[in-house]
Amino acid sequence: MRRVMRCVGVWAGLLLASAATAPAPPAWASLPPPAREERVPAIARAWPVGVRPLVLRGWQPPATVYGPGHRGVDLAAPPGAPVRAVAPGRVTFAGRVAGRGVVSVRLTGTNLRTTYEPVSPSVRKGDTVGAAEVVGTVEATGSHCSGTCVHWGLLSDATYLDPLSLLPPWLLHRGPSRLLPVLGVPA
């Protein structure tokens, strides 16, 4: 019995010693989650592709800085379709990242930056673009969608935001069709 008690005591001591000398969790583990409530001005004047494209996958903010999520929206678009700047700005990047064409535009008068991929750029870094101006075309390969799509992202400095928040209500939600009276036709 004495032998068992001695072993228990030794193991308890080792356990306490290892707990006291355990390394602290990595610094990134305690980082706060990304800001989700940042106010985004509805300054967009056009969709990146098409008139009102189908949103294949919406924005899903991560719970932590490095956590899983979807940091943008995927818009249905056929290969070769024009990709447009949603608002005026200056091109901060136009090139390839991990084998995909990417265009990034800093929006005028804001700290916001939009990104579009996979895009074959028709602009260069430093170019000034207007709202609805073509910045490239949809590439046939390199998309993470099941078909082809454009991944549209929005960043405020290093924080990802929902790019759909850039769209004013008249672009985001088209109301129901309204029939207007036809002049000269009896009711």
Short mmCIF file of C-alpha atoms in Angstrom, two decimals:
data_model
loop_
_atom_site.label_atom_id
_atom_site.label_comp_id
_atom_site.label_asym_id
_atom_site.label_seq_id
_atom_site.Cartn_x
_atom_site.Cartn_y
_atom_site.Cartn_z
CA MET A 1 0.00 0.00 0.00
CA ARG A 2 2.87 2.34 0.82
CA ARG A 3 4.28 1.68 -2.61
CA VAL A 4 0.99 2.64 -4.32
CA MET A 5 0.75 5.84 -2.28
CA ARG A 6 4.33 6.74 -3.20
CA CYS A 7 3.58 6.19 -6.94
CA VAL A 8 0.42 8.30 -6.70
CA GLY A 9 2.39 11.04 -4.97
CA VAL A 10 5.13 10.95 -7.61
CA TRP A 11 2.60 11.12 -10.46
CA ALA A 12 0.70 13.95 -8.78
CA GLY A 13 3.93 15.88 -8.35
CA LEU A 14 4.89 15.35 -11.99
CA LEU A 15 1.44 16.45 -13.13
CA LEU A 16 1.60 19.65 -11.08
CA ALA A 17 5.13 20.39 -12.28
CA SER A 18 4.17 19.91 -15.93
CA ALA A 19 1.09 22.14 -15.53
CA ALA A 20 3.20 24.89 -13.99
CA THR A 21 5.74 24.78 -16.82
CA ALA A 22 3.26 24.36 -19.70
CA PRO A 23 3.85 26.84 -22.50
CA ALA A 24 1.36 29.67 -22.95
CA PRO A 25 -1.05 29.40 -25.88
CA PRO A 26 0.19 31.04 -29.09
CA ALA A 27 -0.38 34.79 -29.35
CA TRP A 28 -2.74 34.46 -32.33
CA ALA A 29 -5.10 32.23 -30.29
CA SER A 30 -6.19 35.22 -28.21
CA LEU A 31 -6.73 37.65 -31.07
CA PRO A 32 -10.21 39.17 -31.10
CA PRO A 33 -12.65 38.13 -33.82
CA PRO A 34 -12.76 40.36 -36.89
CA ALA A 35 -14.93 43.45 -36.65
CA ARG A 36 -18.33 42.74 -38.12
CA GLU A 37 -20.21 45.91 -37.33
CA GLU A 38 -18.10 48.31 -39.37
CA ARG A 39 -20.26 50.77 -41.28
CA VAL A 40 -19.86 50.43 -45.04
CA PRO A 41 -21.14 53.23 -47.26
CA ALA A 42 -23.43 52.05 -50.08
CA ILE A 43 -21.26 53.65 -52.79
CA ALA A 44 -21.37 50.98 -55.49
CA ARG A 45 -22.91 52.00 -58.80
CA ALA A 46 -22.78 48.62 -60.55
CA TRP A 47 -22.51 44.90 -59.90
CA PRO A 48 -19.09 43.41 -60.71
CA VAL A 49 -20.68 41.08 -63.29
CA GLY A 50 -23.99 41.26 -65.11
CA VAL A 51 -27.01 43.28 -64.10
CA ARG A 52 -28.21 41.25 -61.11
CA PRO A 53 -26.08 38.06 -60.95
CA LEU A 54 -27.01 35.01 -58.96
CA VAL A 55 -25.15 34.90 -55.64
CA LEU A 56 -23.81 31.33 -55.51
CA ARG A 57 -22.33 31.66 -52.04
CA GLY A 58 -22.72 34.51 -49.59
CA TRP A 59 -20.39 36.14 -47.12
CA GLN A 60 -19.72 34.07 -44.00
CA PRO A 61 -17.48 35.92 -41.55
CA PRO A 62 -15.02 33.79 -39.60
CA ALA A 63 -15.42 33.50 -35.82
CA THR A 64 -11.70 34.28 -35.37
CA VAL A 65 -9.09 36.02 -37.47
CA TYR A 66 -7.73 32.75 -38.88
CA GLY A 67 -10.95 30.74 -38.60
CA PRO A 68 -12.95 29.18 -41.43
CA GLY A 69 -15.41 31.33 -43.33
CA HIS A 70 -16.11 32.81 -46.74
CA ARG A 71 -14.52 36.24 -47.01
CA GLY A 72 -16.54 37.52 -49.95
CA VAL A 73 -19.39 36.48 -52.23
CA ASP A 74 -19.37 34.25 -55.30
CA LEU A 75 -21.30 35.61 -58.27
CA ALA A 76 -22.33 33.40 -61.20
CA ALA A 77 -20.59 34.51 -64.38
CA PRO A 78 -19.62 32.75 -67.61
CA PRO A 79 -15.99 32.65 -68.79
CA GLY A 80 -15.07 35.76 -70.74
CA ALA A 81 -17.76 37.94 -69.11
CA PRO A 82 -16.61 41.48 -68.34
CA VAL A 83 -15.77 42.25 -64.71
CA ARG A 84 -16.44 45.83 -63.66
CA ALA A 85 -15.31 48.06 -60.81
CA VAL A 86 -18.30 48.61 -58.53
CA ALA A 87 -17.26 52.18 -57.68
CA PRO A 88 -14.55 54.63 -58.74
CA GLY A 89 -11.04 54.01 -57.45
CA ARG A 90 -7.41 53.22 -58.17
CA VAL A 91 -6.08 49.77 -59.06
CA THR A 92 -3.72 48.61 -56.29
CA PHE A 93 -3.03 45.16 -57.76
CA ALA A 94 -3.56 43.45 -61.11
CA GLY A 95 -1.81 40.13 -61.56
CA ARG A 96 -1.69 36.50 -60.48
CA VAL A 97 -1.94 35.08 -56.97
CA ALA A 98 -1.72 31.31 -56.50
CA GLY A 99 -2.32 30.78 -60.21
CA ARG A 100 -5.44 32.97 -60.37
CA GLY A 101 -5.88 36.39 -61.89
CA VAL A 102 -6.75 39.01 -59.28
CA VAL A 103 -7.68 42.68 -59.50
CA SER A 104 -7.85 44.89 -56.42
CA VAL A 105 -9.26 48.44 -56.42
CA ARG A 106 -8.99 51.00 -53.58
CA LEU A 107 -12.27 52.91 -53.60
CA THR A 108 -11.97 56.69 -53.86
CA GLY A 109 -12.37 58.62 -50.59
CA THR A 110 -12.48 55.50 -48.39
CA ASN A 111 -10.20 52.98 -46.71
CA LEU A 112 -12.07 50.23 -48.61
CA ARG A 113 -10.59 47.88 -51.18
CA THR A 114 -12.51 45.50 -53.47
CA THR A 115 -11.03 42.34 -54.96
CA TYR A 116 -12.15 40.29 -57.93
CA GLU A 117 -10.95 36.79 -58.91
CA PRO A 118 -10.39 34.78 -61.12
CA VAL A 119 -10.02 37.64 -63.55
CA SER A 120 -7.80 38.19 -66.56
CA PRO A 121 -6.90 41.85 -65.89
CA SER A 122 -7.28 44.56 -68.52
CA VAL A 123 -5.93 47.21 -66.12
CA ARG A 124 -2.57 47.85 -64.44
CA LYS A 125 -1.52 48.84 -60.95
CA GLY A 126 -1.98 52.60 -60.57
CA ASP A 127 -4.77 52.92 -63.18
CA THR A 128 -7.77 55.02 -62.19
CA VAL A 129 -11.11 53.36 -62.90
CA GLY A 130 -14.65 54.66 -62.87
CA ALA A 131 -17.78 52.96 -61.59
CA ALA A 132 -18.85 50.17 -63.98
CA GLU A 133 -15.55 50.39 -65.89
CA VAL A 134 -14.24 47.02 -67.09
CA VAL A 135 -11.18 45.83 -65.13
CA GLY A 136 -10.90 42.40 -66.78
CA THR A 137 -12.76 39.28 -67.87
CA VAL A 138 -13.77 36.13 -66.01
CA GLU A 139 -11.16 33.38 -66.39
CA ALA A 140 -12.40 29.93 -67.36
CA THR A 141 -10.24 28.16 -64.78
CA GLY A 142 -9.07 28.79 -61.26
CA SER A 143 -12.49 29.34 -59.71
CA HIS A 144 -13.37 27.67 -56.44
CA CYS A 145 -17.02 27.38 -57.52
CA SER A 146 -18.53 24.26 -59.05
CA GLY A 147 -18.95 26.20 -62.31
CA THR A 148 -17.41 29.54 -63.14
CA CYS A 149 -17.92 32.49 -60.86
CA VAL A 150 -16.30 35.68 -59.68
CA HIS A 151 -15.26 35.88 -56.05
CA TRP A 152 -15.89 39.48 -54.97
CA GLY A 153 -14.24 40.59 -51.74
CA LEU A 154 -14.21 43.76 -49.65
CA LEU A 155 -11.58 44.81 -47.14
CA SER A 156 -11.26 47.72 -44.75
CA ASP A 157 -7.52 47.79 -44.12
CA ALA A 158 -7.00 44.09 -43.13
CA THR A 159 -10.59 43.34 -42.05
CA TYR A 160 -12.89 41.50 -44.43
CA LEU A 161 -16.42 42.85 -44.82
CA ASP A 162 -19.55 41.86 -46.73
CA PRO A 163 -19.17 43.27 -50.27
CA LEU A 164 -22.95 43.27 -50.77
CA SER A 165 -23.09 46.08 -48.18
CA LEU A 166 -21.54 48.37 -50.83
CA LEU A 167 -24.67 48.06 -52.97
CA PRO A 168 -27.43 50.64 -52.43
CA PRO A 169 -30.95 49.23 -52.03
CA TRP A 170 -31.92 50.11 -55.60
CA LEU A 171 -29.12 47.86 -56.91
CA LEU A 172 -29.35 45.15 -54.29
CA HIS A 173 -33.11 44.67 -54.17
CA ARG A 174 -35.14 45.28 -57.22
CA GLY A 175 -38.72 45.81 -56.18
CA PRO A 176 -41.68 44.10 -57.78
CA SER A 177 -42.59 45.04 -61.32
CA ARG A 178 -45.18 47.77 -61.56
CA LEU A 179 -47.63 48.06 -64.38
CA LEU A 180 -48.14 51.65 -65.42
CA PRO A 181 -51.29 52.85 -67.09
CA VAL A 182 -51.15 52.97 -70.86
CA LEU A 183 -52.41 56.33 -72.03
CA GLY A 184 -55.32 56.23 -74.40
CA VAL A 185 -56.39 52.68 -73.53
CA PRO A 186 -59.68 52.38 -71.59
CA ALA A 187 -59.41 50.68 -68.19
#
